[in-house]
PDB file of C-alpha atoms in Angstrom:
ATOM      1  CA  UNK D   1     -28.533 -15.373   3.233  1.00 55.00           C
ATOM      2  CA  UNK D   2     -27.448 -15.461   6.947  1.00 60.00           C
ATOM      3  CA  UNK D   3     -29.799 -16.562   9.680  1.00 68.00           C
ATOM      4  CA  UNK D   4     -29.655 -14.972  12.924  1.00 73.00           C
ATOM      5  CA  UNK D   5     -31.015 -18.776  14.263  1.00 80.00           C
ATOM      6  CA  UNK D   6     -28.782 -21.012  13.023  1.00 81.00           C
ATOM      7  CA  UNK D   7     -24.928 -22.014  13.220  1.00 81.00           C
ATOM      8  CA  UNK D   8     -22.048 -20.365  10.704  1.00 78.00           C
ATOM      9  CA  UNK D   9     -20.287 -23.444   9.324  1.00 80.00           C
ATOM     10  CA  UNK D  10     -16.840 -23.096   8.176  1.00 79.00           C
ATOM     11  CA  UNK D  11     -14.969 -25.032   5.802  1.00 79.00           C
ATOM     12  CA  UNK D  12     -11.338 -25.103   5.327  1.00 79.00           C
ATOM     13  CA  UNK D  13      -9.769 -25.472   1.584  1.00 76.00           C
ATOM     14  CA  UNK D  14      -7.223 -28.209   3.124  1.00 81.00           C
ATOM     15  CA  UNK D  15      -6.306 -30.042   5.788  1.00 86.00           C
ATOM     16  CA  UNK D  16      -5.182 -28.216   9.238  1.00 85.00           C
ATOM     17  CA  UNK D  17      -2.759 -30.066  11.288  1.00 86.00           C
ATOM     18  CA  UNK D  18      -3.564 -29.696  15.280  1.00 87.00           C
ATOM     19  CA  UNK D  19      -2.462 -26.952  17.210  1.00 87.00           C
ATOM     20  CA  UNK D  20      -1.850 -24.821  13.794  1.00 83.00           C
ATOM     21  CA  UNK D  21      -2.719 -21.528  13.748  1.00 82.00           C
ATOM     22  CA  UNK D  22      -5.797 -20.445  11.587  1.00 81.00           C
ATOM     23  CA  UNK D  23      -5.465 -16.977   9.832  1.00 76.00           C
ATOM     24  CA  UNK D  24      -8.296 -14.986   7.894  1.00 76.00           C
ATOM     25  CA  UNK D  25      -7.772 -12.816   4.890  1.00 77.00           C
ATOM     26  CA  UNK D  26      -9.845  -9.607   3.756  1.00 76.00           C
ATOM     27  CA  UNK D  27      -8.370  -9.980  -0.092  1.00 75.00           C
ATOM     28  CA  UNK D  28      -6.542 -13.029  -0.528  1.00 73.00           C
ATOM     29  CA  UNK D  29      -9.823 -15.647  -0.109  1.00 70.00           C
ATOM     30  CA  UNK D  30     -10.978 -17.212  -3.220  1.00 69.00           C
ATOM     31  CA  UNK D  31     -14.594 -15.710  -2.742  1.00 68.00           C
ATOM     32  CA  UNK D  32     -13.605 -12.384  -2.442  1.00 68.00           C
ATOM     33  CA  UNK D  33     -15.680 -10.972  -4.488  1.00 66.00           C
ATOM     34  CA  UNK D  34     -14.564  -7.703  -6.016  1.00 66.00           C
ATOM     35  CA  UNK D  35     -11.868  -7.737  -3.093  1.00 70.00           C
ATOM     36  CA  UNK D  36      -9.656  -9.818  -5.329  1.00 67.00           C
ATOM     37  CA  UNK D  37      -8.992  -6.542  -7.065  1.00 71.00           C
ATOM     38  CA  UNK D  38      -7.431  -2.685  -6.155  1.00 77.00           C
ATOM     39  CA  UNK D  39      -8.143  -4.077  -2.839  1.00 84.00           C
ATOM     40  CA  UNK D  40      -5.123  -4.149  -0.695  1.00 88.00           C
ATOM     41  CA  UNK D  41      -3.436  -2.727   2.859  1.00 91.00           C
ATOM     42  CA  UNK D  42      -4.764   0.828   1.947  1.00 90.00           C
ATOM     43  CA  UNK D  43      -7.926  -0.325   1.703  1.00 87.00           C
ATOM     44  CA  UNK D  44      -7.607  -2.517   4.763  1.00 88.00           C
ATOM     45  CA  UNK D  45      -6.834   0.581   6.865  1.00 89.00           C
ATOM     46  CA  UNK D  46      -9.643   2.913   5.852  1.00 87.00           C
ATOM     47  CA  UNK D  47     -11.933  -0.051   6.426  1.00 84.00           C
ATOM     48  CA  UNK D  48     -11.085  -1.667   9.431  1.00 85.00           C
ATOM     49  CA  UNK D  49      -8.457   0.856  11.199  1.00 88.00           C
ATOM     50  CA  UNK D  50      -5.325  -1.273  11.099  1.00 90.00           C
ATOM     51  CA  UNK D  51      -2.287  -1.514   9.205  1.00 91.00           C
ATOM     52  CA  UNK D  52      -1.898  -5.528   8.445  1.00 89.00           C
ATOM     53  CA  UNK D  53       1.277  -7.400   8.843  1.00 88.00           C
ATOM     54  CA  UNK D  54       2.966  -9.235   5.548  1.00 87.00           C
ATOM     55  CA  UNK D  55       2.113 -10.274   2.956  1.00 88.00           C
ATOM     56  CA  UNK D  56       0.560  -6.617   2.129  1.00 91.00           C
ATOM     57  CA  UNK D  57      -0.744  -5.825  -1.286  1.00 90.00           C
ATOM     58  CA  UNK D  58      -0.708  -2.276  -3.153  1.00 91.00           C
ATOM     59  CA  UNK D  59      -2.577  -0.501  -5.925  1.00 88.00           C
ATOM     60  CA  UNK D  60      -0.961   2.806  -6.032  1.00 86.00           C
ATOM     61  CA  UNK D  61      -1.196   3.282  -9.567  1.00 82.00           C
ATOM     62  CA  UNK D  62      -2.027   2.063 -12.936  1.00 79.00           C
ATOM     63  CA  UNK D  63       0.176  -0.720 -13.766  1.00 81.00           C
ATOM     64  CA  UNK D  64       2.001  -0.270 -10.149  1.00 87.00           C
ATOM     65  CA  UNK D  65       0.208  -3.408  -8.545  1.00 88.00           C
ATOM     66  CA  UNK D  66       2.356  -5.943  -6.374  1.00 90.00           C
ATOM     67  CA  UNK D  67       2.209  -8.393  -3.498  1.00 90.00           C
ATOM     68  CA  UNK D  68       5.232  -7.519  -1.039  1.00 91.00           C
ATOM     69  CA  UNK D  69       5.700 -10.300   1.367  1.00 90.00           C
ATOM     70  CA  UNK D  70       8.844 -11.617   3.450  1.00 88.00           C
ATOM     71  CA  UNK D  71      11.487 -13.816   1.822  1.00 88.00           C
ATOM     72  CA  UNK D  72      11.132 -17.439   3.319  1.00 84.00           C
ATOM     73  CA  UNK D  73      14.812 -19.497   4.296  1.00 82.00           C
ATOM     74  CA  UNK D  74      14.045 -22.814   1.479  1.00 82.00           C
ATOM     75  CA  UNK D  75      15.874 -24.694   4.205  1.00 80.00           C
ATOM     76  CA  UNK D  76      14.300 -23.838   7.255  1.00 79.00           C
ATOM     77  CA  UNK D  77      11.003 -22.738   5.890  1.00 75.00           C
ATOM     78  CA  UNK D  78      11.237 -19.916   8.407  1.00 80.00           C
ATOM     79  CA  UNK D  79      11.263 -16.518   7.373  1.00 80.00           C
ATOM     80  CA  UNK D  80      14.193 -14.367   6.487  1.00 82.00           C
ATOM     81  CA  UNK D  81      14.212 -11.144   9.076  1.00 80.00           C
ATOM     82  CA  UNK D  82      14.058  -7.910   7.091  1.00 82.00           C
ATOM     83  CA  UNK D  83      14.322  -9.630   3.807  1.00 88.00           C
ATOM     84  CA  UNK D  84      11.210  -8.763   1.163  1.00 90.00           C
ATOM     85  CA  UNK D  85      10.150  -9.444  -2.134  1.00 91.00           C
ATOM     86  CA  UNK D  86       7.741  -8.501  -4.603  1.00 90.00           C
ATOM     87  CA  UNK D  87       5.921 -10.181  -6.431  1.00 91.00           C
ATOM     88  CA  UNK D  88       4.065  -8.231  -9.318  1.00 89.00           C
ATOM     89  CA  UNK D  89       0.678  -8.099 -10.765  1.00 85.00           C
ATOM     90  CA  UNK D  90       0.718  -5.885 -13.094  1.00 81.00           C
ATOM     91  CA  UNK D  91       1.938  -5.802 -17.134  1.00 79.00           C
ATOM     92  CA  UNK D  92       5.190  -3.914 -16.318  1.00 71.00           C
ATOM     93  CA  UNK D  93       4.397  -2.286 -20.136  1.00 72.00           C
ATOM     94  CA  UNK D  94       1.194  -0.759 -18.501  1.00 70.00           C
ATOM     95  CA  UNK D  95       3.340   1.896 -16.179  1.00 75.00           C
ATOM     96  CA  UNK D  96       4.633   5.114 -17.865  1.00 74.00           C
ATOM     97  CA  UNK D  97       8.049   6.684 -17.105  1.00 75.00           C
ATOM     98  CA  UNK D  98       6.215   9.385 -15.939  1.00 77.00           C
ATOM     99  CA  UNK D  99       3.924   7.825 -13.402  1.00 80.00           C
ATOM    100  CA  UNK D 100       7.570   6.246 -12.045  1.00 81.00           C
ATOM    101  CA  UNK D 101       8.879   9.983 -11.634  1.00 80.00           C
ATOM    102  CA  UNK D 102       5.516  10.794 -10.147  1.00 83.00           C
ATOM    103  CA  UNK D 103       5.623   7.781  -7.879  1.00 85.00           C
ATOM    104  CA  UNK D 104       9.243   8.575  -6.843  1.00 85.00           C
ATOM    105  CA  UNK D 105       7.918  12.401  -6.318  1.00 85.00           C
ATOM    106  CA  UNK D 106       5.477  11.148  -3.624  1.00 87.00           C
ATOM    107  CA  UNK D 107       8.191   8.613  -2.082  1.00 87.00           C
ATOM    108  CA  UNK D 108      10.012  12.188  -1.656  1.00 87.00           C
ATOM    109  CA  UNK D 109       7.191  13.837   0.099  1.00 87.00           C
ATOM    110  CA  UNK D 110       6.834  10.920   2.648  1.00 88.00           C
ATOM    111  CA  UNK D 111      10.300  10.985   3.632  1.00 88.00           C
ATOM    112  CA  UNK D 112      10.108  15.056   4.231  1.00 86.00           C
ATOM    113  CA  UNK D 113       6.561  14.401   5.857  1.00 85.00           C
ATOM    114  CA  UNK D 114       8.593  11.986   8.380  1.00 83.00           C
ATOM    115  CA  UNK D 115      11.495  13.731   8.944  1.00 79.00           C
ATOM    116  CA  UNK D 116       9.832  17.221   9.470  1.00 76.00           C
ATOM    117  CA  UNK D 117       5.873  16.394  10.342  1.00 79.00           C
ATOM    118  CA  UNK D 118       5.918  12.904  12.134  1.00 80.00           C
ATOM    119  CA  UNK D 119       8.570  14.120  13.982  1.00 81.00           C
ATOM    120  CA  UNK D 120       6.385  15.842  16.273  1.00 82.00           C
ATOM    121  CA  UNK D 121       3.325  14.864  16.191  1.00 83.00           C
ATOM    122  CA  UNK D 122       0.498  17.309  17.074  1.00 83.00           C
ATOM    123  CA  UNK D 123      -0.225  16.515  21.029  1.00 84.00           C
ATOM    124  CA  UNK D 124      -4.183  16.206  20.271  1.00 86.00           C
ATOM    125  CA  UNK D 125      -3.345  13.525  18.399  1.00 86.00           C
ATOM    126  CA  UNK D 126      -4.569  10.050  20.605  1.00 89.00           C
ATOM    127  CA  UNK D 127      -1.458   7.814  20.963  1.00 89.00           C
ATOM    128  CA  UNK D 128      -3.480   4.718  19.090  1.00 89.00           C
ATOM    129  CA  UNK D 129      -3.670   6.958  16.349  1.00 90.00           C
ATOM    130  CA  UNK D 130      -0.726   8.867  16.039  1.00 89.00           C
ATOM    131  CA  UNK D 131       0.850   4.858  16.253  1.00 91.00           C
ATOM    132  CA  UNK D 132      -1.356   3.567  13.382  1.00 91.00           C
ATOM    133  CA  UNK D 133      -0.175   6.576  11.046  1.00 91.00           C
ATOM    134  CA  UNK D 134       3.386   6.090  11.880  1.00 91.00           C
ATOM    135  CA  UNK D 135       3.303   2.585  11.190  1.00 93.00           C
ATOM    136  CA  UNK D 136       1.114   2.977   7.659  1.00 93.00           C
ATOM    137  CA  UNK D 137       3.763   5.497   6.930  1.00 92.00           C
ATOM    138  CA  UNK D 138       6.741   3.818   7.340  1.00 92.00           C
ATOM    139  CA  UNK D 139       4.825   0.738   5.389  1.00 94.00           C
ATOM    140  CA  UNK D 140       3.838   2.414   2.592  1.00 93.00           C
ATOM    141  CA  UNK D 141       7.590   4.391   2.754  1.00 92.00           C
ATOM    142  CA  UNK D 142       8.795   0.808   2.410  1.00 92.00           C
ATOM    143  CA  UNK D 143       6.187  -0.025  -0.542  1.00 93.00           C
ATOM    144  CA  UNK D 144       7.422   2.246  -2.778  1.00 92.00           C
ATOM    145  CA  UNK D 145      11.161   1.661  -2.797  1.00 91.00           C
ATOM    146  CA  UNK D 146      10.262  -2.219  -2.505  1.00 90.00           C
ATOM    147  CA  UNK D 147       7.871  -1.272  -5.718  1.00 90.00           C
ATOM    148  CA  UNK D 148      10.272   1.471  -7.887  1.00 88.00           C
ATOM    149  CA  UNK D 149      13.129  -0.670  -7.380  1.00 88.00           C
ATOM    150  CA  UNK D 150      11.501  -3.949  -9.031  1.00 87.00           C
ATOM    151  CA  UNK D 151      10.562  -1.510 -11.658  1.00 83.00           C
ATOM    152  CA  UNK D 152      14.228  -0.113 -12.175  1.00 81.00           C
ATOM    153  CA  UNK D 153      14.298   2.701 -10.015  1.00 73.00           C
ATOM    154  CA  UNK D 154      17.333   2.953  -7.103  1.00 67.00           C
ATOM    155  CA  UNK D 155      16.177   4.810  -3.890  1.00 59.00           C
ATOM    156  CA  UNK D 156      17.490   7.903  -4.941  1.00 58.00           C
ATOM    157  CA  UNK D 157      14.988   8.061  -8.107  1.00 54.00           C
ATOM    158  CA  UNK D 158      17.790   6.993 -10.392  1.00 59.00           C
ATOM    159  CA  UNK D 159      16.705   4.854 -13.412  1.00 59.00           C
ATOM    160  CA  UNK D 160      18.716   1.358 -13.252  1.00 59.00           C
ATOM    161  CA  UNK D 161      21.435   1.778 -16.208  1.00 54.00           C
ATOM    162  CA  UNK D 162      20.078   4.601 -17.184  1.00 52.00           C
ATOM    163  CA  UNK D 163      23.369   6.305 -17.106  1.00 50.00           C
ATOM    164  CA  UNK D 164      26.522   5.136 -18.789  1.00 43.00           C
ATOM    165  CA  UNK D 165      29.972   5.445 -17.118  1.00 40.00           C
ATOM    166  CA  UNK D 166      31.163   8.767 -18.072  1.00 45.00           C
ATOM    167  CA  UNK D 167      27.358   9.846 -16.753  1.00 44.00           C
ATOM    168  CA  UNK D 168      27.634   8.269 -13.583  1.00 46.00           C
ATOM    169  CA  UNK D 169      28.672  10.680 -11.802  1.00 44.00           C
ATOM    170  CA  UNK D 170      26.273  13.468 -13.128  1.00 41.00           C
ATOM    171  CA  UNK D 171      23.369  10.731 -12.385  1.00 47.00           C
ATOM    172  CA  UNK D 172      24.563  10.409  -8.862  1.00 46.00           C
ATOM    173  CA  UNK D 173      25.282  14.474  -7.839  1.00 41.00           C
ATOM    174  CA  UNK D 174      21.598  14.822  -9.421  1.00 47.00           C
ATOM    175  CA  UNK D 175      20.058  12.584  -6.952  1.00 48.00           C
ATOM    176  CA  UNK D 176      21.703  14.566  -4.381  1.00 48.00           C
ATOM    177  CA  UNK D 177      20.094  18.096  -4.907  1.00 52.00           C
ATOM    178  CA  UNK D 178      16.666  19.501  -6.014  1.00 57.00           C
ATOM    179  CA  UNK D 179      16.322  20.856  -9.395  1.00 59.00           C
ATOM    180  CA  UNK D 180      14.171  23.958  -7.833  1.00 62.00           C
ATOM    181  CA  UNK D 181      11.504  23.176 -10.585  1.00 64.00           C
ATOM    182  CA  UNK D 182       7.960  23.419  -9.771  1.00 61.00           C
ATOM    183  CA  UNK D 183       6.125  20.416  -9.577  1.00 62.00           C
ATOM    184  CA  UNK D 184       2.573  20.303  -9.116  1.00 65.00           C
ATOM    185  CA  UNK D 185       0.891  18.373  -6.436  1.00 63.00           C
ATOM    186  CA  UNK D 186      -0.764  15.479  -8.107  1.00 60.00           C
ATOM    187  CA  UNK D 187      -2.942  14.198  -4.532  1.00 62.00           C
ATOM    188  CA  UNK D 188      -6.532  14.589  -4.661  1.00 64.00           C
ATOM    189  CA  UNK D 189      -8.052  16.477  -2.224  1.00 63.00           C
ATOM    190  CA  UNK D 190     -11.795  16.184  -3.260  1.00 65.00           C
ATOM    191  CA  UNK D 191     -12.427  12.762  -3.376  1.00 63.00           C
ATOM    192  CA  UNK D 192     -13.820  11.232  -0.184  1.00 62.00           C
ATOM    193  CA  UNK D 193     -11.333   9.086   1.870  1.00 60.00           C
ATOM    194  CA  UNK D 194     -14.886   6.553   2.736  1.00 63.00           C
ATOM    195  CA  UNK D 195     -15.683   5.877  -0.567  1.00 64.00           C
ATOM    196  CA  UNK D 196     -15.575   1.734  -0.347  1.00 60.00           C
ATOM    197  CA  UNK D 197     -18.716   1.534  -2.708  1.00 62.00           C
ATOM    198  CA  UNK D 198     -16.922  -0.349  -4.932  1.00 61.00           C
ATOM    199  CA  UNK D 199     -14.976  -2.243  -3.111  1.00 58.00           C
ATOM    200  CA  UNK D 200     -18.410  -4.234  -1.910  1.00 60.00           C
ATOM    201  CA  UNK D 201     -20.266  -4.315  -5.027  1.00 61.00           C
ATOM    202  CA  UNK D 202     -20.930  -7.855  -4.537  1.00 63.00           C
ATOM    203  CA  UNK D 203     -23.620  -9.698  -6.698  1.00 65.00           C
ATOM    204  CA  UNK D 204     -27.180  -8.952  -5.675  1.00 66.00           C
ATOM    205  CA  UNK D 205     -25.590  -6.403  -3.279  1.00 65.00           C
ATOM    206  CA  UNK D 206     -27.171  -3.189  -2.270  1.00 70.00           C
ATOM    207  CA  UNK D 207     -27.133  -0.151   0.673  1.00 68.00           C
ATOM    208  CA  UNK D 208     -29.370  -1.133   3.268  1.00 70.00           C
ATOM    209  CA  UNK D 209     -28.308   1.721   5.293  1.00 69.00           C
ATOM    210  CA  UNK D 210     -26.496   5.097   5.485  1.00 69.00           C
ATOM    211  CA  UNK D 211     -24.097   6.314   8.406  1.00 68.00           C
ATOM    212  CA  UNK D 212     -23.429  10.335   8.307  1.00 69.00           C
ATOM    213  CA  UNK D 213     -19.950  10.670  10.011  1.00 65.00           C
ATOM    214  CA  UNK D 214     -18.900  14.463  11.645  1.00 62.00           C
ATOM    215  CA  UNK D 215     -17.052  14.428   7.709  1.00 59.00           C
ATOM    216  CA  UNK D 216     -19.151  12.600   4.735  1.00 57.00           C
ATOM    217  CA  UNK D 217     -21.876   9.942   4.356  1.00 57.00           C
ATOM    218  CA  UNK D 218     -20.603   6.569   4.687  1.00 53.00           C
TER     219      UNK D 218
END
C-alpha cells in the first residue's frame, strides 16, 4: 500500500549502463497483473489517449493474438526502417476460417473508412484528436495485414495456396470486385467503449470511486 509520506523506490530487473534510456511498459512488465493478457495498444488508447510506438500488441479476436514489433539489423543491432514482424501468441488451430474472412471484412471497411471518411475529417473535430484517430487507424490498418498475412491471408483476402494454377486467375479477378452479397455488420454498438473493469481486476482490488462522463459511468 502506497504512502503519501514516504519515497517510491524503483528497482530495475538488470543492469542499466549510463546515459541509457529508461522506458516503461503498461503490458509488457512482469507484474502486470491481469495486463499480461487481452491487454494491448487498443487498450492503451482508450486508457491513456495515445497510440504507442512498436512493439504494439493486439487482441482482435479469438485466437488472433500477436506482438508486431520492428525487424532488428543482427549486425548492427539497429532497427530495420519499415520492416515488421509478428510474433504470435495464439494456437493458430484456435482461429476459424470464418473469423479470417470476418477479420479481412473489417480490414475492408478501414480502408473505405480512410479513403472516403478520414479524408475529410469533420472540422469540429480538435486537430489532437482528429491526429490520434488517424494514426490508430493507419496502425491498426497495418495490424491486420501484418496479422492475416502470418495467418495465410495476402492483402487482397486471398487464402495463401488456396488456389491452384489453372485457379489463379479466377482467385485474383475475385479479389478485384465485390460479390454484391450482403454481409452483416458484426461491430458492437452496445457495449461501452470505458469498460476497463477487467483489465484492473488486480488481487484485493476494488472501485473506490465512480466518474460519470457526458456518455457512461467510468
Amino acid at each position: 500500500e502506497h504512502s503519501a509520506e514516504l519515497p517510491v523506490t524503483v528497482s530495475a530487473s538488470r543492469d542499466i549502463a549510463k546515459g541509457e534510456e529508461i522506458y516503461t511498459t503498461y503490458n509488457f512488465c512482469t507484474d502486470c497483473g491481469n495486463r499480461k493478457e487481452l491487454y494491448g495498444t487498443p487498450q492503451i488508447l482508450r486508457d491513456y489517449g495515445f497510440v504507442e510506438n512498436y512493439p504494439q500488441r493486439w487482441f482482435l479476436a479469438t485466437g488472433f493474438y500477436f506482438d508486431l514489433d520492428e525487424k532488428v539489423d543482427n549486425e548492427t543491432g539497429t532497427c530495420i526502417p519499415g520492416e515488421l514482424e509478428v510474433t504470435w501468441l495464439a494456437d493458430e488451430d484456435d482461429l476459424a476460417v470464418d473469423e479470417k474472412v470476418r477479420l479481412f471484412r473489417k480490414l475492408e471497411r478501414l480502408r473505405e473508412l480512410g479513403d472516403f471518411e478520414l479524408e475529410h475529417p469533420n472540422a469540429a473535430i480538435p486537430e489532437h484528436e482528429l491526429q490520434t484517430i488517424l494514426k490508430y487507424h493507419s496502425a491498426l490498418i497495418v495490424a491486420l495485414e501484418h496479422g492475416l498475412e502470418h495467418v495465410g491471408f495476402d492483402h487482397h483476402g486471398n487464402q495463401k495456396d488456396g488456389c491452384n494454377t489453372d485457379e489463379q486467375e479466377a482467385c485474383e479477378i475475385s479479389s478485384r470486385y465485390d460479390d454484391l452479397a450482403f454481409r452483416k455488420d458484426q461491430t458492437s454498438y452496445h457495449s461501452y467503449t470505458c469498460d476497463n473493469s477487467g483489465y484492473l481486476s488486480f488481487e484485493e482490488y476494488e472501485n473506490v470511486d465512480y466518474i460519470k462522463s457526458h456518455y457512461q459511468p467510468i
